[in-house]
Coordinates of C-alpha atoms and ligand atoms in Angstrom, one line a residue:
M77 CA 55.0 -60.6 -81.4
Y78 CA 52.3 -62.8 -79.7
N79 CA 52.9 -64.5 -76.4
I80 CA 50.5 -67.4 -75.8
M81 CA 51.5 -67.5 -72.1
A82 CA 48.8 -64.8 -71.6
D83 CA 46.1 -67.1 -72.9
M84 CA 47.0 -70.6 -71.6
P85 CA 43.9 -72.5 -70.4
T86 CA 46.1 -74.1 -67.6
P87 CA 48.9 -72.1 -66.0
M88 CA 52.4 -73.3 -66.9
E89 CA 54.5 -75.1 -64.4
P90 CA 57.9 -73.4 -63.8
P91 CA 61.3 -74.5 -65.0
L92 CA 63.3 -76.0 -62.1
H93 CA 66.9 -75.4 -61.1
P94 CA 69.0 -78.5 -62.1
G95 CA 70.8 -78.6 -58.8
T96 CA 68.2 -77.6 -56.2
G97 CA 64.9 -78.7 -58.0
Q98 CA 63.4 -75.3 -56.9
P99 CA 61.7 -73.0 -59.4
C100 CA 64.2 -71.1 -61.5
G101 CA 64.5 -67.3 -61.0
P102 CA 65.9 -65.0 -63.6
E103 CA 69.4 -65.0 -61.9
D104 CA 69.6 -68.8 -62.4
L105 CA 69.4 -68.3 -66.1
A106 CA 71.8 -65.3 -66.3
P107 CA 75.0 -67.4 -66.9
I108 CA 73.4 -68.7 -70.1
F109 CA 71.1 -66.0 -71.5
P110 CA 71.1 -62.2 -71.5
M111 CA 68.6 -60.6 -69.1
N112 CA 66.4 -59.1 -71.9
L113 CA 65.7 -62.6 -73.3
I114 CA 65.2 -64.0 -69.8
E115 CA 62.5 -61.4 -69.3
Q116 CA 60.8 -62.6 -72.4
E117 CA 61.2 -66.2 -71.4
M118 CA 59.3 -65.5 -68.2
S119 CA 56.9 -62.9 -69.6
T120 CA 53.1 -63.3 -69.5
Q121 CA 52.5 -60.1 -71.5
Q122 CA 50.3 -60.9 -74.5
W123 CA 51.9 -58.6 -77.1
I124 CA 55.6 -57.6 -77.3
D125 CA 56.6 -54.9 -79.7
I126 CA 59.2 -55.8 -82.4
P127 CA 62.2 -53.3 -82.2
E128 CA 62.8 -51.3 -85.4
E129 CA 66.3 -52.8 -85.9
I130 CA 64.7 -56.3 -86.1
L131 CA 61.9 -55.1 -88.4
D132 CA 64.6 -53.6 -90.7
K133 CA 66.4 -56.9 -91.0
Y134 CA 63.1 -58.9 -91.2
A135 CA 62.4 -56.8 -94.3
I136 CA 65.1 -58.8 -96.1
W137 CA 62.7 -61.7 -96.5
R138 CA 59.5 -60.9 -94.6
P139 CA 56.5 -61.0 -94.9
S140 CA 56.9 -64.5 -96.3
P141 CA 54.4 -65.5 -98.9
L142 CA 51.3 -67.6 -98.3
F143 CA 50.4 -69.7 -101.3
R144 CA 47.4 -71.7 -102.2
A145 CA 48.7 -75.2 -103.4
R146 CA 46.2 -75.5 -106.3
N147 CA 48.5 -77.9 -108.2
L148 CA 48.8 -80.2 -105.2
E149 CA 45.0 -80.0 -104.7
K150 CA 44.6 -81.1 -108.4
A151 CA 47.2 -83.9 -108.1
L152 CA 45.3 -85.3 -105.1
D153 CA 41.9 -84.6 -106.6
T154 CA 40.8 -83.3 -103.3
P155 CA 37.9 -80.8 -102.5
A156 CA 40.2 -79.4 -99.7
R157 CA 41.7 -76.0 -100.2
I158 CA 45.4 -76.2 -99.2
Y159 CA 47.5 -73.2 -98.2
F160 CA 51.1 -73.1 -97.1
K161 CA 53.2 -70.4 -95.5
N162 CA 56.6 -70.4 -97.3
E163 CA 59.3 -69.9 -94.7
G164 CA 61.9 -71.3 -97.1
V165 CA 62.4 -67.8 -98.6
S166 CA 64.7 -66.6 -95.8
P167 CA 68.4 -66.4 -96.8
A168 CA 69.2 -69.4 -94.7
G169 CA 66.3 -71.4 -96.2
S170 CA 64.0 -71.9 -93.2
H171 CA 62.0 -70.3 -90.4
K172 CA 65.0 -70.4 -88.0
P173 CA 66.2 -66.8 -88.8
N174 CA 63.0 -65.4 -87.3
T175 CA 64.3 -66.1 -83.8
A176 CA 68.0 -66.1 -84.7
L177 CA 67.7 -62.5 -85.7
A178 CA 65.8 -61.5 -82.5
Q179 CA 68.2 -63.5 -80.3
A180 CA 71.3 -61.9 -82.0
Y181 CA 69.8 -58.5 -81.6
Y182 CA 68.9 -58.8 -77.9
N183 CA 72.3 -60.3 -77.2
K184 CA 74.0 -57.3 -79.0
V185 CA 71.9 -54.9 -76.9
A186 CA 73.0 -56.8 -73.8
G187 CA 76.7 -56.6 -74.7
T188 CA 77.3 -60.2 -75.6
K189 CA 80.5 -60.8 -77.6
K190 CA 80.1 -64.5 -78.6
I191 CA 77.1 -66.9 -78.9
T192 CA 77.4 -70.7 -78.7
T193 CA 74.7 -73.0 -79.9
E194 CA 73.9 -76.5 -81.1
T195 CA 72.5 -77.5 -84.5
G196 CA 70.9 -80.7 -85.9
A197 CA 70.4 -80.5 -89.6
G198 CA 72.3 -77.2 -89.7
Q199 CA 69.3 -75.0 -90.4
W200 CA 69.5 -73.4 -87.0
G201 CA 73.3 -73.1 -86.9
S202 CA 73.4 -71.5 -90.3
S203 CA 70.5 -69.1 -89.4
L204 CA 72.3 -68.0 -86.2
A205 CA 75.6 -67.7 -88.0
M206 CA 73.9 -65.3 -90.5
C207 CA 72.2 -63.2 -87.9
C208 CA 75.4 -63.0 -85.7
S209 CA 77.2 -61.7 -88.7
F210 CA 74.5 -58.9 -89.1
F211 CA 75.3 -57.7 -85.6
G212 CA 79.1 -58.4 -85.5
I213 CA 78.8 -61.2 -82.8
E214 CA 81.2 -64.2 -82.9
C215 CA 79.3 -67.5 -83.4
K216 CA 80.3 -71.1 -82.4
V217 CA 78.1 -74.0 -83.5
F218 CA 78.3 -77.6 -82.2
M219 CA 76.7 -79.7 -85.0
V220 CA 75.4 -83.2 -84.3
K221 CA 78.0 -85.5 -85.8
I222 CA 75.7 -87.5 -88.1
S223 CA 74.4 -84.3 -89.7
Y224 CA 77.9 -82.8 -89.8
N225 CA 78.9 -85.7 -92.0
Q226 CA 75.7 -85.9 -94.0
K227 CA 75.4 -82.1 -94.7
P228 CA 78.8 -80.6 -95.5
Y229 CA 77.1 -77.6 -97.3
R230 CA 75.4 -76.4 -94.2
R231 CA 78.7 -76.3 -92.4
L232 CA 80.1 -74.3 -95.3
M233 CA 77.1 -71.9 -95.1
M234 CA 78.0 -71.3 -91.4
E235 CA 81.6 -70.6 -92.4
T236 CA 80.5 -68.2 -95.2
W237 CA 78.6 -66.3 -92.5
G238 CA 81.7 -66.3 -90.4
A239 CA 80.8 -68.9 -87.7
N240 CA 83.0 -71.7 -86.4
C241 CA 81.3 -75.2 -86.7
T242 CA 82.5 -78.3 -84.7
A243 CA 81.2 -81.9 -84.9
S244 CA 79.5 -82.9 -81.6
P245 CA 80.4 -84.8 -79.5
S246 CA 83.8 -83.1 -79.7
T247 CA 86.9 -83.2 -77.6
E248 CA 86.7 -79.5 -77.0
T249 CA 84.4 -79.7 -73.9
K250 CA 84.2 -81.8 -70.7
A251 CA 80.7 -83.0 -71.8
G252 CA 81.9 -84.0 -75.2
R253 CA 84.9 -85.9 -73.9
S254 CA 82.8 -87.8 -71.3
I255 CA 80.3 -88.9 -74.0
L256 CA 83.2 -90.0 -76.3
E257 CA 84.8 -92.0 -73.5
K258 CA 81.6 -94.1 -73.2
D259 CA 80.9 -94.3 -76.9
P260 CA 83.7 -93.2 -79.3
D261 CA 81.4 -93.8 -82.3
S262 CA 78.5 -91.8 -81.0
P263 CA 76.5 -90.2 -83.9
G264 CA 75.7 -87.3 -81.6
S265 CA 72.3 -85.9 -80.6
L266 CA 70.9 -82.5 -80.0
G267 CA 70.9 -83.2 -76.3
M268 CA 74.7 -83.8 -76.4
A269 CA 75.4 -80.7 -78.6
I270 CA 73.4 -78.5 -76.2
S271 CA 75.5 -79.7 -73.3
E272 CA 78.7 -78.7 -75.1
A273 CA 77.4 -75.3 -76.2
V274 CA 76.0 -74.5 -72.7
E275 CA 79.3 -75.6 -71.1
E276 CA 81.3 -73.2 -73.3
A277 CA 78.9 -70.3 -72.7
V278 CA 78.9 -70.7 -68.9
A279 CA 82.7 -70.6 -68.9
D280 CA 82.9 -67.0 -70.1
E281 CA 80.8 -64.1 -69.0
N282 CA 80.8 -62.4 -72.4
T283 CA 79.6 -65.6 -74.1
K284 CA 76.0 -66.5 -74.1
Y285 CA 74.1 -69.5 -75.4
A286 CA 71.2 -69.5 -77.9
L287 CA 68.6 -72.2 -78.4
G288 CA 66.8 -72.5 -81.7
S289 CA 63.6 -74.0 -80.4
V290 CA 61.8 -75.3 -77.3
L291 CA 61.9 -72.2 -75.1
N292 CA 59.1 -69.7 -74.6
H293 CA 61.0 -66.7 -76.1
V294 CA 61.7 -68.7 -79.3
M295 CA 57.9 -69.4 -79.6
I296 CA 57.3 -65.6 -79.1
H297 CA 59.7 -64.7 -81.9
Q298 CA 58.3 -67.3 -84.3
S299 CA 54.7 -66.0 -83.8
I300 CA 55.4 -63.6 -86.6
I301 CA 54.6 -66.6 -89.0
G302 CA 51.1 -67.1 -87.6
L303 CA 50.4 -63.3 -87.3
E304 CA 51.2 -62.8 -90.9
A305 CA 49.3 -65.9 -91.9
L306 CA 46.1 -64.7 -90.1
K307 CA 46.2 -61.5 -92.2
Q308 CA 47.0 -63.3 -95.4
M309 CA 44.2 -65.9 -94.9
E310 CA 41.9 -63.0 -94.4
M311 CA 43.1 -61.4 -97.6
A312 CA 42.4 -64.8 -99.3
G313 CA 38.9 -64.8 -97.8
D314 CA 39.4 -68.1 -96.0
Y315 CA 40.1 -69.4 -92.5
P316 CA 41.8 -72.8 -91.7
D317 CA 39.9 -75.8 -90.4
V318 CA 43.2 -77.7 -90.0
I319 CA 46.6 -76.3 -89.2
I320 CA 49.7 -78.5 -89.6
G321 CA 53.4 -78.1 -88.7
S322 CA 56.3 -80.5 -88.2
A323 CA 57.7 -80.5 -84.6
G324 CA 61.2 -81.0 -83.5
G325 CA 61.4 -78.7 -80.5
G326 CA 58.1 -77.1 -81.6
S327 CA 59.1 -73.7 -82.9
N328 CA 57.9 -73.6 -86.6
F329 CA 54.7 -75.4 -85.6
A330 CA 54.1 -73.0 -82.7
G331 CA 55.0 -70.0 -84.8
L332 CA 52.2 -70.7 -87.3
A333 CA 49.8 -72.3 -84.9
F334 CA 49.8 -70.2 -81.7
P335 CA 48.1 -67.1 -83.1
F336 CA 45.3 -69.4 -84.4
A337 CA 45.4 -71.5 -81.1
R338 CA 44.4 -68.2 -79.4
D339 CA 41.2 -68.3 -81.5
K340 CA 40.7 -71.9 -80.6
I341 CA 41.0 -71.2 -76.9
N342 CA 38.4 -68.5 -77.5
G343 CA 36.0 -71.0 -79.1
K344 CA 36.9 -71.5 -82.8
Q345 CA 36.9 -75.1 -84.1
I346 CA 40.3 -75.8 -85.5
D347 CA 42.2 -79.1 -85.7
I348 CA 45.8 -78.2 -84.8
I349 CA 48.2 -81.0 -85.6
A350 CA 51.9 -81.2 -84.6
V351 CA 53.8 -83.9 -86.6
E352 CA 56.8 -85.8 -85.4
P353 CA 58.8 -88.8 -86.7
T354 CA 57.7 -92.3 -85.6
S355 CA 61.4 -92.9 -84.7
C356 CA 61.5 -90.0 -82.2
P357 CA 57.9 -90.0 -80.9
T358 CA 58.3 -87.4 -78.1
M359 CA 54.7 -86.2 -78.1
T360 CA 52.9 -89.4 -79.0
R361 CA 54.8 -91.8 -76.8
G362 CA 56.8 -89.7 -74.3
P363 CA 55.3 -88.9 -70.9
F364 CA 54.7 -85.3 -69.7
A365 CA 57.5 -85.0 -67.1
Y366 CA 60.2 -82.8 -65.8
D367 CA 63.4 -83.4 -67.8
F368 CA 66.7 -81.8 -68.7
G369 CA 67.0 -80.2 -72.1
D370 CA 70.5 -81.7 -72.6
T371 CA 72.3 -85.0 -72.1
V372 CA 74.7 -84.1 -69.3
Q373 CA 72.0 -82.4 -67.1
M374 CA 73.2 -78.8 -67.2
T375 CA 70.0 -77.1 -68.3
P376 CA 67.0 -76.3 -66.1
L377 CA 64.4 -79.0 -65.8
L378 CA 61.5 -78.3 -68.1
P379 CA 57.9 -79.6 -67.8
M380 CA 57.5 -81.3 -71.2
H381 CA 56.8 -84.4 -73.3
T382 CA 60.1 -86.2 -73.3
L383 CA 61.7 -89.5 -74.2
G384 CA 64.4 -88.9 -71.6
H385 CA 67.6 -86.8 -71.9
N386 CA 69.7 -89.9 -72.7
F387 CA 67.5 -91.0 -75.6
V388 CA 69.4 -91.2 -78.9
P389 CA 67.0 -91.4 -81.8
A390 CA 67.7 -93.5 -85.0
P391 CA 69.8 -91.5 -87.5
I392 CA 66.9 -90.4 -89.7
H393 CA 67.5 -87.7 -92.2
A394 CA 65.2 -85.2 -90.5
G395 CA 68.0 -84.1 -88.2
G396 CA 66.0 -81.2 -86.8
L397 CA 63.3 -83.6 -85.5
R398 CA 65.7 -85.8 -83.6
Y399 CA 65.2 -84.2 -80.2
H400 CA 64.2 -86.0 -77.0
G401 CA 62.0 -83.1 -75.6
M402 CA 59.3 -80.7 -76.8
A403 CA 58.5 -77.1 -76.1
P404 CA 56.8 -76.8 -72.7
L405 CA 54.1 -74.6 -74.2
V406 CA 53.3 -77.1 -77.0
S407 CA 53.4 -79.9 -74.4
Q408 CA 50.9 -78.1 -72.1
L409 CA 48.6 -77.4 -75.0
I410 CA 48.6 -81.1 -75.9
L411 CA 47.5 -81.9 -72.3
D412 CA 44.8 -79.2 -72.6
G413 CA 43.4 -80.7 -75.8
I414 CA 44.3 -77.7 -78.0
I415 CA 47.0 -79.5 -80.0
R416 CA 46.8 -83.0 -81.5
P417 CA 50.1 -84.8 -82.0
E418 CA 50.7 -87.3 -84.8
A419 CA 53.7 -89.4 -85.8
I420 CA 54.7 -90.4 -89.3
H421 CA 57.3 -92.8 -90.7
Q422 CA 60.2 -91.5 -92.7
L423 CA 59.4 -93.2 -96.0
E424 CA 55.9 -91.7 -96.1
T425 CA 57.4 -88.3 -95.6
F426 CA 59.8 -88.5 -98.5
K427 CA 57.0 -89.9 -100.8
A428 CA 54.9 -86.9 -99.8
G429 CA 57.8 -84.5 -100.4
I430 CA 58.2 -85.9 -103.9
T431 CA 54.4 -85.5 -104.6
F432 CA 54.7 -81.9 -103.5
A433 CA 57.8 -81.2 -105.5
R434 CA 56.2 -82.7 -108.7
S435 CA 53.1 -80.6 -108.3
E436 CA 54.1 -77.4 -106.6
G437 CA 57.8 -77.5 -107.6
Y438 CA 59.3 -76.7 -104.2
I439 CA 61.7 -79.3 -102.7
S440 CA 61.1 -79.5 -99.0
A441 CA 63.6 -80.1 -96.1
P442 CA 63.1 -83.6 -94.7
E443 CA 61.7 -82.1 -91.5
C444 CA 59.2 -80.1 -93.4
N445 CA 58.1 -83.2 -95.3
H446 CA 56.5 -84.4 -92.1
A447 CA 54.0 -81.5 -92.4
V448 CA 53.6 -82.2 -96.1
A449 CA 52.8 -85.8 -95.5
M450 CA 50.2 -84.9 -92.8
T451 CA 48.7 -82.4 -95.2
I452 CA 48.3 -85.0 -97.9
R453 CA 46.7 -87.4 -95.3
E454 CA 44.2 -84.7 -94.3
A455 CA 43.5 -83.7 -98.0
L456 CA 42.8 -87.4 -98.9
K457 CA 40.6 -87.7 -95.8
A458 CA 38.6 -84.7 -96.9
K459 CA 38.2 -86.3 -100.3
E460 CA 36.9 -89.5 -98.8
E461 CA 34.5 -87.6 -96.6
G462 CA 33.5 -85.3 -99.5
K463 CA 34.3 -82.2 -97.3
E464 CA 35.6 -78.8 -98.5
K465 CA 38.2 -78.5 -95.7
V466 CA 40.7 -75.6 -95.5
I467 CA 44.1 -76.8 -94.6
L468 CA 47.0 -74.5 -93.7
F469 CA 50.5 -75.9 -93.2
N470 CA 53.9 -74.4 -92.5
W471 CA 56.4 -75.1 -95.2
S472 CA 59.3 -74.6 -92.8
G473 CA 62.2 -74.8 -95.1
H474 CA 63.6 -75.9 -98.5
G475 CA 65.6 -79.1 -99.0
L476 CA 68.1 -77.8 -101.5
V477 CA 71.0 -78.5 -99.1
D478 CA 69.5 -81.9 -98.1
M479 CA 69.6 -83.6 -101.5
A480 CA 71.8 -86.4 -100.1
S481 CA 68.7 -87.6 -98.1
Y482 CA 66.6 -87.6 -101.3
E483 CA 69.4 -89.7 -103.0
S484 CA 69.2 -92.2 -100.1
Y485 CA 65.5 -92.4 -100.6
F486 CA 65.7 -92.9 -104.4
R487 CA 68.4 -95.6 -104.1
G488 CA 66.2 -97.5 -101.6
N489 CA 68.7 -96.9 -98.7
L490 CA 66.2 -95.4 -96.3
A491 CA 64.2 -97.5 -93.8
D492 CA 61.3 -96.9 -91.4
H493 CA 62.5 -97.3 -87.8
D494 CA 60.1 -98.9 -85.4
L495 CA 61.0 -97.9 -81.9
P496 CA 60.6 -100.8 -79.4
Q497 CA 58.9 -99.9 -76.1
E498 CA 61.8 -101.3 -74.2
Q499 CA 64.1 -98.7 -75.6
I500 CA 61.7 -95.9 -74.5
D501 CA 61.3 -97.5 -71.1
A502 CA 65.1 -97.8 -70.6
A503 CA 65.6 -94.1 -71.5
L504 CA 62.7 -93.0 -69.2
K505 CA 64.3 -94.8 -66.2
D506 CA 66.6 -91.7 -65.9
L507 CA 63.6 -89.6 -65.0
E508 CA 62.5 -91.7 -62.0
T509 CA 64.4 -89.6 -59.4
L510 CA 63.5 -86.2 -60.9
P511 CA 60.7 -84.0 -59.6
K512 CA 57.2 -84.7 -61.1
P513 CA 54.9 -82.0 -62.6
R514 CA 51.3 -81.7 -61.3
Q515 CA 50.0 -83.2 -64.5
G516 CA 52.7 -85.8 -64.9
K517 CA 51.7 -89.2 -66.2
Ligands
PLP879 C1 63.2 -76.9 -92.0 C2 62.9 -77.3 -90.6 N1 61.7 -77.6 -90.2 C3 61.4 -78.0 -88.9 C4 62.4 -78.1 -88.0 C5 62.1 -78.5 -86.6 O1 62.4 -77.6 -85.6 P1 61.3 -76.8 -84.8 O2 60.3 -77.9 -84.2 O3 61.9 -76.0 -83.8 O4 60.6 -76.0 -85.8 C6 63.8 -77.8 -88.3 C7 64.8 -77.9 -87.3 O5 66.0 -77.9 -87.6 C8 64.0 -77.4 -89.7 O6 65.3 -77.2 -90.0

């Protein structure tokens, strides 16, 4: 596994303790995570060996295929060569099992009996449920309420893999009850669900919490995507000019992009684009600031692009992209000019997903359609400019359990959500009293 911490152009600022505001030590994270994952979280070692037990299970679906999208190229009549890495081939249907497997394994080694987590669209929750079942660990998932209602099949996948799935905010935790008291109809958010999952983990020493994105160790586990892609592109005799991934907390994007970002840091010319929804514009409109990862301020403060821990995005169908923050590593690389963020409206992403489905056949998850839409924009730009660009994007997951969102699109029930500046300003007020990073804006 590759750890970009070793190659960062600017050293990372540390996470801060939520109570004292001082840099977090390993012991501060110990109530939440097992020590072997905390070590990875803080590691600056460039390469980390993948244990045999993980490799054995990866073999169920890895290496994932890299395809040339010749039919999409034809449909767009573009001179661009488009490649995509198909992470939808995992049993859970997305890239999320890459880290779920590693996290379940390291927890097992550390003696964890139960893992709690949050999930948006259900991709992460179902992935963790599957991997916990591989290692005989109990799994409890707090699922954002809007997604819980929109996506009953993901809940059933979690149950099939033996997990317990609860709609969040719930009455099962103090955090959930306090949120429901203020807003009984709250649609939920990833920030709220994280608060509930962390609260339950902290209450019992044999229970740990797992996060499906954002943190350094998740980016390390996902690097397998880019490492495979580097080899596969070499086999295809090509190298990407443009790399694209959708970004919710940043993990599928980073997984594909970081091994190539290493080449960019060392002088290669690559345009590396992270795509987010216009209705949750963390990277394109959120400042770089210290903020909590969750709504009720239990997690460490992370230096990241953020819309504020109380920001509740519009209920768009790309549930996995409705997060107020962004991985600190992705955020820092945006500041360093290695990554370029872009935001796209929901309707354009569905239109792109349908173009992709009608040319390549694959039906993408709504999150993944953000990467597809950006790829189509770049391919059409290459056509306009008459350039033979090589585009590589991460097809992060299939949408076969998300067909209700396609139905809403076909029936004309989806809208683009313009986010007024006042709403962002109001949510950012909560950051005023928090410590500021060196490069804060
Ligand atoms: C298919 C798919 N793509 C992308 C994402 C966004 O998450 P991340 O930015 O961590 O890759 C999700 C999150 O649930 C997802 O399910």
